[in-house]
XYZ file of C-alpha atoms in Angstrom:
534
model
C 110.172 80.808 66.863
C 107.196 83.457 67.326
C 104.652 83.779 64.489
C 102.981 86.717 64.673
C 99.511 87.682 64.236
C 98.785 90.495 61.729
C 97.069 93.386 62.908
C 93.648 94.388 61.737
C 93.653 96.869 58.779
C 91.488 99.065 60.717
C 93.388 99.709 63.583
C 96.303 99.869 61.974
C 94.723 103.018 60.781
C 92.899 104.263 63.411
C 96.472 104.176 65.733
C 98.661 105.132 62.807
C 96.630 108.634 62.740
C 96.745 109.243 66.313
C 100.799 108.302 66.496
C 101.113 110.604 64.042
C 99.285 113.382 65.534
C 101.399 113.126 68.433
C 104.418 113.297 66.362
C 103.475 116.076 64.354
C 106.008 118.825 63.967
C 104.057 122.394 65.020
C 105.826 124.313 62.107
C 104.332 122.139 59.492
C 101.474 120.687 58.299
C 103.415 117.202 57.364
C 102.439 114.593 59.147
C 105.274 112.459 60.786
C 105.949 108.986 59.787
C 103.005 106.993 61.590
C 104.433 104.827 64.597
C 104.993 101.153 64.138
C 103.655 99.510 67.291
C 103.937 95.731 65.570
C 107.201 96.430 64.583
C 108.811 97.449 68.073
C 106.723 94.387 69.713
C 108.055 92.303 66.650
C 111.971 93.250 68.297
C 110.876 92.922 71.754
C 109.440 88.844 71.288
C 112.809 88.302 69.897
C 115.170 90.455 71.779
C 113.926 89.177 75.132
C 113.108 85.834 74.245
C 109.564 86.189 75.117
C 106.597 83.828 73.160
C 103.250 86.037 73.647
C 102.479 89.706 74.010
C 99.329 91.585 74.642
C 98.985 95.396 74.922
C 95.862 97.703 75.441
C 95.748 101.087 75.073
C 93.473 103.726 76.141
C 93.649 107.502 75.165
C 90.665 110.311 76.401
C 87.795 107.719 77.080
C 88.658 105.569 73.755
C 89.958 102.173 73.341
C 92.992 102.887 71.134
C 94.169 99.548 70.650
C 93.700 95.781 72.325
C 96.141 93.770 70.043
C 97.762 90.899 70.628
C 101.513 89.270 69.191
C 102.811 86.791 69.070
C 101.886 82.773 70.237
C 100.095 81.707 73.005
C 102.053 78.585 73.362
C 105.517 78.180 71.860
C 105.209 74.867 69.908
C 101.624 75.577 68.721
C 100.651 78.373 65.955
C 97.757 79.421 67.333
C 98.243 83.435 67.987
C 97.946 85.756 70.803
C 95.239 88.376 70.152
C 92.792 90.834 72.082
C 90.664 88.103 73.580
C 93.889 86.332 75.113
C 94.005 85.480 78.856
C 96.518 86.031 81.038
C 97.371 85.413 84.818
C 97.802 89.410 85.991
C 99.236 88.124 89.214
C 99.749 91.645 91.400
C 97.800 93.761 88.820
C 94.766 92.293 90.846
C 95.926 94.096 94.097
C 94.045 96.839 92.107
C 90.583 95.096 91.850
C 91.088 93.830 96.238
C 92.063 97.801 96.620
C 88.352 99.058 94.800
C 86.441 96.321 96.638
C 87.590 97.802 99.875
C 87.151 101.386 98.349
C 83.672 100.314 97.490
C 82.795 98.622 101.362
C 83.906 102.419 102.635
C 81.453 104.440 100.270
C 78.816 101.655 101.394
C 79.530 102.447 105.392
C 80.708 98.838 106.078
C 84.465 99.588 106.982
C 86.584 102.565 107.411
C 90.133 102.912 105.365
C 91.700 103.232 109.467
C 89.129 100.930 111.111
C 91.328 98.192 113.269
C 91.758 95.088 111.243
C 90.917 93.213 113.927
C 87.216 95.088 114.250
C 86.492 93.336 111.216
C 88.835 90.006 111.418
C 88.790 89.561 115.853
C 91.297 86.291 115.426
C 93.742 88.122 113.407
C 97.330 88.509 114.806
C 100.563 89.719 114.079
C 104.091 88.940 115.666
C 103.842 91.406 117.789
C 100.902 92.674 120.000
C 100.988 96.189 119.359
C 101.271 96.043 115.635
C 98.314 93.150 116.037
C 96.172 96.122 117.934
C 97.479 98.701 115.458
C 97.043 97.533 111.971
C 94.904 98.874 109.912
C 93.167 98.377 106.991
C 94.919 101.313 105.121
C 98.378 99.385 106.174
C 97.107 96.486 105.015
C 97.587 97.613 101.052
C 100.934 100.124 101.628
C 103.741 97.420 102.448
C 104.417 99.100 105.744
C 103.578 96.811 108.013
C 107.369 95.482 109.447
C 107.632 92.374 107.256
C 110.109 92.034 105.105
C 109.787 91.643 101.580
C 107.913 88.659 100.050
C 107.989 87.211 103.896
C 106.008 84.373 104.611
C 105.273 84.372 100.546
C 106.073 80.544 100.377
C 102.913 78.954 102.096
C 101.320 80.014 98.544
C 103.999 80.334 95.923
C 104.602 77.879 94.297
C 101.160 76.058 94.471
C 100.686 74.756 98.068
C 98.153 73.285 100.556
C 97.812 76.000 103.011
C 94.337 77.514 102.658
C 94.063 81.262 102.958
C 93.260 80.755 107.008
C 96.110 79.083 107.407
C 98.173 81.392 105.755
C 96.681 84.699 107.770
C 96.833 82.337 110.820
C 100.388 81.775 110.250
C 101.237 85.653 110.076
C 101.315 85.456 114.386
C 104.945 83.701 113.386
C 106.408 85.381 111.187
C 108.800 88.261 112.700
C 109.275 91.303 111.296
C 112.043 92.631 109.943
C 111.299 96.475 111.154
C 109.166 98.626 113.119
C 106.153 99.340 112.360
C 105.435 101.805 109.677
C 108.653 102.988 108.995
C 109.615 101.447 105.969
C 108.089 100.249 102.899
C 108.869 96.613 101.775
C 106.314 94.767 99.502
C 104.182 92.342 100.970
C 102.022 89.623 99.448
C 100.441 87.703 103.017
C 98.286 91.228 103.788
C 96.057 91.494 100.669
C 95.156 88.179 101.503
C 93.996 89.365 104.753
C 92.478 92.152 102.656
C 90.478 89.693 100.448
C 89.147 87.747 103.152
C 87.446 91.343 104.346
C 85.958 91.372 101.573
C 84.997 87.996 101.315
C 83.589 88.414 105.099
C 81.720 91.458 104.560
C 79.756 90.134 100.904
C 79.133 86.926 102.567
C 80.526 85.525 99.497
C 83.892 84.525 98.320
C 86.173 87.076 97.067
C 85.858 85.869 93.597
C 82.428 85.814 92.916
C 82.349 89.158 94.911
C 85.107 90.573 91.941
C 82.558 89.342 90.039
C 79.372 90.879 90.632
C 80.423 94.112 92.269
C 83.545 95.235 89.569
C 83.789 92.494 86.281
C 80.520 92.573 85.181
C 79.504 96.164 85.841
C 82.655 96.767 83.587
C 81.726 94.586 81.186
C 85.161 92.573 81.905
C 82.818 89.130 80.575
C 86.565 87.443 79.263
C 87.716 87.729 82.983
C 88.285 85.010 85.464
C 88.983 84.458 89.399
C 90.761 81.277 89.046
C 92.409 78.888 87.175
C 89.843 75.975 87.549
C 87.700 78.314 85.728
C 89.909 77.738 82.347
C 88.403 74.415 79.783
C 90.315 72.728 77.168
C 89.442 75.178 74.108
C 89.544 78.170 75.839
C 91.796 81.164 74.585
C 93.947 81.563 77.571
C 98.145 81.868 77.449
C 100.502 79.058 78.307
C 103.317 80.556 80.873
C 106.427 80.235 80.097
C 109.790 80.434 82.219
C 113.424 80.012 81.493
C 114.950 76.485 81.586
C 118.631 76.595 80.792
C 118.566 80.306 79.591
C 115.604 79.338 77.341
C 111.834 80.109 77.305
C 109.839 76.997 77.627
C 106.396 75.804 78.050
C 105.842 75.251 82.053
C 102.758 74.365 83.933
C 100.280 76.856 85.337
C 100.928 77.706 88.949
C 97.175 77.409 90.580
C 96.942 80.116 93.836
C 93.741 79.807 94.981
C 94.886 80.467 98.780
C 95.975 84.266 97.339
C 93.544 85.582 95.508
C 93.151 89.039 97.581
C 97.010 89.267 96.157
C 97.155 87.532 92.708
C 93.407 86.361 91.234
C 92.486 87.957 88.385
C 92.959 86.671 84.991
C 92.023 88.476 82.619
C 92.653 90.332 78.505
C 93.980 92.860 76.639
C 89.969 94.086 75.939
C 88.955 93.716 79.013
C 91.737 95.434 80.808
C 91.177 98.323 78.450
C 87.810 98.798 80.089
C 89.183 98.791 83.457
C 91.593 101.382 82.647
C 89.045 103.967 81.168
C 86.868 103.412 84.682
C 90.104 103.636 86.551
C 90.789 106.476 84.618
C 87.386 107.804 85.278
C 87.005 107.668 88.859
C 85.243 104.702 88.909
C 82.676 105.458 85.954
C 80.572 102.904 84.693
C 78.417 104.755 82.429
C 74.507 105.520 82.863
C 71.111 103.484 83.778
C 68.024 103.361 82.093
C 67.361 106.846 83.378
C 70.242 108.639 82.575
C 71.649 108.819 85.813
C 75.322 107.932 86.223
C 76.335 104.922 87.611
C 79.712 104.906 89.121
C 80.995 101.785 91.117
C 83.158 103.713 93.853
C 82.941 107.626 94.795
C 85.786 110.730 93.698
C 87.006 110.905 97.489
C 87.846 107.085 96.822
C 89.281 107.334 93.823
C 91.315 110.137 95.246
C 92.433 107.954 98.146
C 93.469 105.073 95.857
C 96.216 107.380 94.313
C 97.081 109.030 97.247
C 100.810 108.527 98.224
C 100.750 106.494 100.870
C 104.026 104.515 102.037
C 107.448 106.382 100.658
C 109.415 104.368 97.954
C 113.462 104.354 97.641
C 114.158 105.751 94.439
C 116.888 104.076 93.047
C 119.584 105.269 90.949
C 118.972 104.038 86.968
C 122.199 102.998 85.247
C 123.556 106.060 82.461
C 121.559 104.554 79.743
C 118.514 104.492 81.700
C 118.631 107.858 83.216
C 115.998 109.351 82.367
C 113.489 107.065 83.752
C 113.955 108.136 87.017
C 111.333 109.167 88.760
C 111.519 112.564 91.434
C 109.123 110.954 93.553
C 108.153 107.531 94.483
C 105.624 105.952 96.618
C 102.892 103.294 97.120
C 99.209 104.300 97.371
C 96.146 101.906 97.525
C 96.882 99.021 95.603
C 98.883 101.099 92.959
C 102.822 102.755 93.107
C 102.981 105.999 92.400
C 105.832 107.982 90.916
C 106.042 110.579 87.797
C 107.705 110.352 84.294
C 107.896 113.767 81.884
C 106.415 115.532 84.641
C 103.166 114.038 85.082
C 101.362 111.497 87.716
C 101.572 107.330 86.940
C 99.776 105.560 88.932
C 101.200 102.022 88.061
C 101.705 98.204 89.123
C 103.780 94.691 87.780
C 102.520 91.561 88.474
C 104.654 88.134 88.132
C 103.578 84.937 88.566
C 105.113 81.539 87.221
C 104.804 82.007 83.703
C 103.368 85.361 83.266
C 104.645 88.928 83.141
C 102.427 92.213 83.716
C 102.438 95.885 83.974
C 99.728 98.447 83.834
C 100.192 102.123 83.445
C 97.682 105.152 83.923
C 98.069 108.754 83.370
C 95.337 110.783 84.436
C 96.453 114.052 83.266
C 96.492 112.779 79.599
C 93.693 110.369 80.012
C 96.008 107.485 78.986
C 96.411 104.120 80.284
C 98.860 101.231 79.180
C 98.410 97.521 79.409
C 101.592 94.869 79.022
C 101.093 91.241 79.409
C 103.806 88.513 78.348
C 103.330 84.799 79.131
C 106.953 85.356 79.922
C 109.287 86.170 83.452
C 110.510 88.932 81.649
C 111.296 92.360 82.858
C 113.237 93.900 80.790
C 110.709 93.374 77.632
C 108.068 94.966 80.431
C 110.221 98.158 80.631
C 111.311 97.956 77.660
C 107.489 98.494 75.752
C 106.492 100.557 79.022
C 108.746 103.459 78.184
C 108.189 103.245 74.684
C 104.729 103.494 74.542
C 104.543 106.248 77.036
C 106.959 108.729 75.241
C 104.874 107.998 71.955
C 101.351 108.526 73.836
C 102.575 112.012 75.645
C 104.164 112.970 72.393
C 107.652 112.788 74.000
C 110.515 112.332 71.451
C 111.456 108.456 70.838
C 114.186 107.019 72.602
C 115.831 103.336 71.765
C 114.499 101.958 74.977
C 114.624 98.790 73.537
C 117.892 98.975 72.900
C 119.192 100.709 75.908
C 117.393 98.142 78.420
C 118.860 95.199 76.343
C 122.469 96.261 76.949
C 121.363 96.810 80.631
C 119.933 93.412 81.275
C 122.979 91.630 79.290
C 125.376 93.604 81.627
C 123.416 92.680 84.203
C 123.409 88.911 83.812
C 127.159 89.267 82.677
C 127.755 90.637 86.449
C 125.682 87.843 88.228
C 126.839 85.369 86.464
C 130.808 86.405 87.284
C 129.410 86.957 90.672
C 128.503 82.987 90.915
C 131.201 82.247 89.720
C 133.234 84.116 92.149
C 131.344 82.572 94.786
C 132.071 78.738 93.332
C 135.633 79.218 92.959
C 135.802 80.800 96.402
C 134.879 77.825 98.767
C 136.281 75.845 100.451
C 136.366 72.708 97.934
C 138.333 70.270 99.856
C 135.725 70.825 102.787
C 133.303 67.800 104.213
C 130.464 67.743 105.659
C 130.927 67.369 109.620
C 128.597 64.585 109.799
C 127.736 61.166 107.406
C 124.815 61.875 104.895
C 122.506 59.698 107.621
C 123.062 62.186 110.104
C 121.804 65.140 108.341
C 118.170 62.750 107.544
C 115.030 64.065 109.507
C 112.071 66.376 109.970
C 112.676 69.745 110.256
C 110.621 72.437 111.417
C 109.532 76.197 110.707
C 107.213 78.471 112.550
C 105.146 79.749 110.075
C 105.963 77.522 106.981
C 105.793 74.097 109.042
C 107.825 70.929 107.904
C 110.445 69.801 105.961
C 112.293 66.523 105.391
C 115.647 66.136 104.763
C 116.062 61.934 103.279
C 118.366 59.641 102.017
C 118.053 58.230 98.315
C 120.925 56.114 97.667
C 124.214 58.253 98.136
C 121.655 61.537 97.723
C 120.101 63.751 99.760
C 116.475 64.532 98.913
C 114.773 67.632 100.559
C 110.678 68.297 100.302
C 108.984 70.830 101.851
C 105.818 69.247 103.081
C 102.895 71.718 102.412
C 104.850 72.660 98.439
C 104.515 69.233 96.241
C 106.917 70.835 93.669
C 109.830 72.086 96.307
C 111.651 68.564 95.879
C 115.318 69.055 95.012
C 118.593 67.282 95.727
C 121.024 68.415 98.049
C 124.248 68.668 96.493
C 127.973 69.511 99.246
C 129.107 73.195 98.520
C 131.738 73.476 101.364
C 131.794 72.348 105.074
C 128.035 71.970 106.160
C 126.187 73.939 103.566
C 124.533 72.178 100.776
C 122.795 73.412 97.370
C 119.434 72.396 97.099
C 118.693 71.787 92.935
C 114.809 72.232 92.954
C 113.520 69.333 90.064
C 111.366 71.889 88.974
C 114.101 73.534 87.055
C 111.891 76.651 85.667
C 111.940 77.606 89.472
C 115.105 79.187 89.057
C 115.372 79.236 92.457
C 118.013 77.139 94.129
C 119.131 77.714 97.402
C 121.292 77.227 99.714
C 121.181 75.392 102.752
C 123.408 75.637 105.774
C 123.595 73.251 108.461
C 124.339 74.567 112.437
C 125.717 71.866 114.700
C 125.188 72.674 118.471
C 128.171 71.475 121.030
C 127.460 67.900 121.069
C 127.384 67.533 117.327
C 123.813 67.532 116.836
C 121.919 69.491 114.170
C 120.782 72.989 115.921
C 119.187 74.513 112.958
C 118.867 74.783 109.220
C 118.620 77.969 107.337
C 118.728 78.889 103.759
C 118.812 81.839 100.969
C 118.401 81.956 97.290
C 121.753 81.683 95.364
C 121.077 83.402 92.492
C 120.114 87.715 93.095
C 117.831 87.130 90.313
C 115.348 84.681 91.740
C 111.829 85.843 92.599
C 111.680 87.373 96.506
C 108.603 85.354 96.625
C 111.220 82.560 97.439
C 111.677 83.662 100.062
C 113.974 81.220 101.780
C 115.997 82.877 104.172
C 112.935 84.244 106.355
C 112.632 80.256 107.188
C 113.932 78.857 110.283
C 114.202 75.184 110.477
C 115.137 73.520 113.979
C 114.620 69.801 114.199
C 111.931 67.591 115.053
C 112.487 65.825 117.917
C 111.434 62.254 117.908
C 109.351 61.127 120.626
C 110.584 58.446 122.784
């Protein structure tokens, strides 16, 4: 199903020598067999089902390797390489982190200034927290919402724009206090981008643009989808349909951006890593002197453990990736692995994978992308490649992460299949199809309809074309709503409450399957009817 590029003579050589370097036995002169990059990304396309792969490497200042394997688009030949785009999703949360970084080395902002100094209509559930906020706690996922909350008015493609969305945020409750836990957030580096946007007088793209890509040299890079032609060498995404990758459509976000913009290559990543890596070194100018696009006290603060991380306990096989500390800086987690600092991030997006490793004590930094929702292959290369860059002896992580994800899905599936075989089949609704027909209404997400298509019922959320499923009777007055958009993976549940006169009270609902994305996040949602004027 894949075809695979080959990789260029030359550096197969050039990363043949170093592998084997790092291999090489200290009580001999012999140098170890050199490591087979192609052939481990060769196992991982086909273990984990996955079309396209793109890695870049850095080691001590030096692109090692920018390589890509694999197809861009299952169907069509046409490979993967270095040039390759792909959506990075959250691995732009990095590039929203350095333009703030940059604003504070310029004067304009400080890292604890108010949000609301900089953004006076912008509110939060809650007064305090809306006086509080900062724009630190706008990048460390401490902020009281829960995770993903609020992350449907942009995912999947919808037509909030990105003031409607950080206008909305006044609605959404939280679900802690402030500051006292960590739970990942999308809705607040949108906030963040629009800072940046405010203070460049320019929008946040073209700001990515002149003050990072093109001082790095990142000239493959884009801001947004619309910026893609027919021709171009960008990656299909891909998602599972039935259990199997397929070709989907791309899932525009131009309303998250702060969050999710950048788009971008194995080669060009590779140059962000090495100015990452350098404390945001660009090189010199004309007179020598060095150019650097934010400051070492910056660069500091960016990997500075900010907001505390569970660390959670790895199955047997997996044991030793866990980490002895955990935690989220500024715009990157933090944790350790063979005793030395990664500072780290995933992105996902419909279609498209990511992961991006740095370790500044060896000078080494790892790029993944798949045009794939797989995270397994992600961990899978991610420990691989770091116990053959810090000369750490090879483990089958390949292996060992297969087994884990196959027990994994083993367990969910007999978990939904509990849950089936547990209700209450002989149940009915309380009330005729008609009755359950109408507008329906959130605080923060807005409407959704509930209709009747023959003997179906059809629900649509208003602001999310693609959120159109059927509603299908589980037991008593809870329905399963079967998204058309099957790649989704994401049906829900949805549970009717009647009040004491046998109207409709309320409608909530939560993912049924563990596995689907938190971005879906469902159950934060709080429909109540629309009444009908008289």
């Amino acid at each position: 199903m894949q075809t695979l590029n080959k990789i260029a003579a030359a550096l197969l050589i050039g990363f043949s020598s170093i592998g084997a370097a790092l291999a090489q036995d200290s009580a001999t002169t012999a140098a170890a067999p050199a490591y087979n990059l192609e052939a481990d990304v060769n196992r991982v396309l086909k273990t984990f089902d996955v079309p396209g792969i793109a890695i870049a490497v850095v080691k001590d200042g030096k692109v090692v390797v920018t390589q890509g394997f694999g197809v861009r688009k299952l169907g069509d030949p046409t490979p993967v390489d270095g040039k390759t785009i792909f959506e990075i999703a959250s691995n732009s949360k990095a590039f929203t982190a350095a333009g703030l970084a940059m604003l504070v080395d310029q004067g304009k902002l400080d890292w604890d200034d108010p949000v609301i100094k900089h953004l006076p209509d912008f509110r939060m559930y809650d007064a305090y927290v809306t006086a509080e906020m900062t724009v630190r706690d706008l990048l460390t996922h401490r902020s009281g919402l829960g995770l993903g909350a609020g992350d449907l008015m942009w995912w999947p493609t919808t037509t909030f724009t990105s003031d409607e969305i950080i206008h909305n945020l006044r609605y959404i409750k939280p679900a802690t206090s402030f500051r006292s836990s960590y739970a990942y957030d999308n809705l607040l580096y949108i906030v963040a981008g629009k800072i940046i946007a405010q203070k460049s007088g320019k929008p946040w793209g073209q700001t990515m643009r002149e003050w990072i890509l093109d001082p790095v040299g990142m000239t493959g890079t884009t801001t947004s989808l619309d910026a893609h032609t027919a021709g171009m060498n960008v990656s299909a995404p891909h998602s599972k349909i039935n259990g199997k990758a397929a070709v989907v459509k791309p899932m525009p976000v131009a309303n998250a951006v702060g969050a999710v913009g950048i788009n971008t290559s194995a080669e060009d990543i590779a140059r962000w890593m090495n100015v990452l890596l350098d404390g945001g070194r660009v090189g010199k100018d004309a007179s020598g002197k060095e150019v650097r696009l934010w400051s070492d006290k910056q660069a500091r603060e960016m990997w500075t453990a900010q907001t505390p991380m569970a660390i959670n306990q790895p199955r047997p096989p997996l044991s030793a990736t866990k980490p002895n500390f955990y935690a989220y800086g500024l715009g990157f987690q933090l944790r350790d692995y063979q005793g030395k600092l990664v500072a780290m991030h995933g992105g996902a997006l419909q279609g498209f994978y990511s992961r991006v490793l740095l370790v500044p004590e060896a000078k080494l930094g790892i790029a993944i992308f798949t045009n794939a929702e797989s995270g397994p292959s992600l961990n899978a290369l991610q420990y691989r490649l770091l116990d053959q860059y810090l000369g750490v002896a090879p483990t089958d992580w390949i292996g060992r992460i297969a087994d884990v994800d196959r027990e994994m899905q083993e367990k969910e599936a007999a978990r939904l299949k509990k849950e089936t075989g547990s209700r209450a089949k002989a149940s009915k609704p309380s009330l005729a199809l008609g009755d359950y027909v109408g507008e329906y209404e959130d605080a923060w997400y807005g409407k959704a309809t509930v209709k009747k298509v023959g003997t179906k019922l059809i629900m649509s959320f208003s602001r999310t074309p693609d959120l159109t499923g059927e509603m299908e009777h589980f037991q008593h007055d809870t329905f399963i709503v079967r998204w058309k958009e099957r790649n989704f993976n994401a049906d829900a549940y949805a549970t009717f409450s009647l009040d004491h006169d046998g109207s409709i009270e309320r409608l909530r609902m939560k993912p049924i399957s563990t596995e689907t994305d938190f971005s879906y996040d469902f159950q934060d949602l709080l429909f109540t009817p629309v009444k009908k004027a008289k």
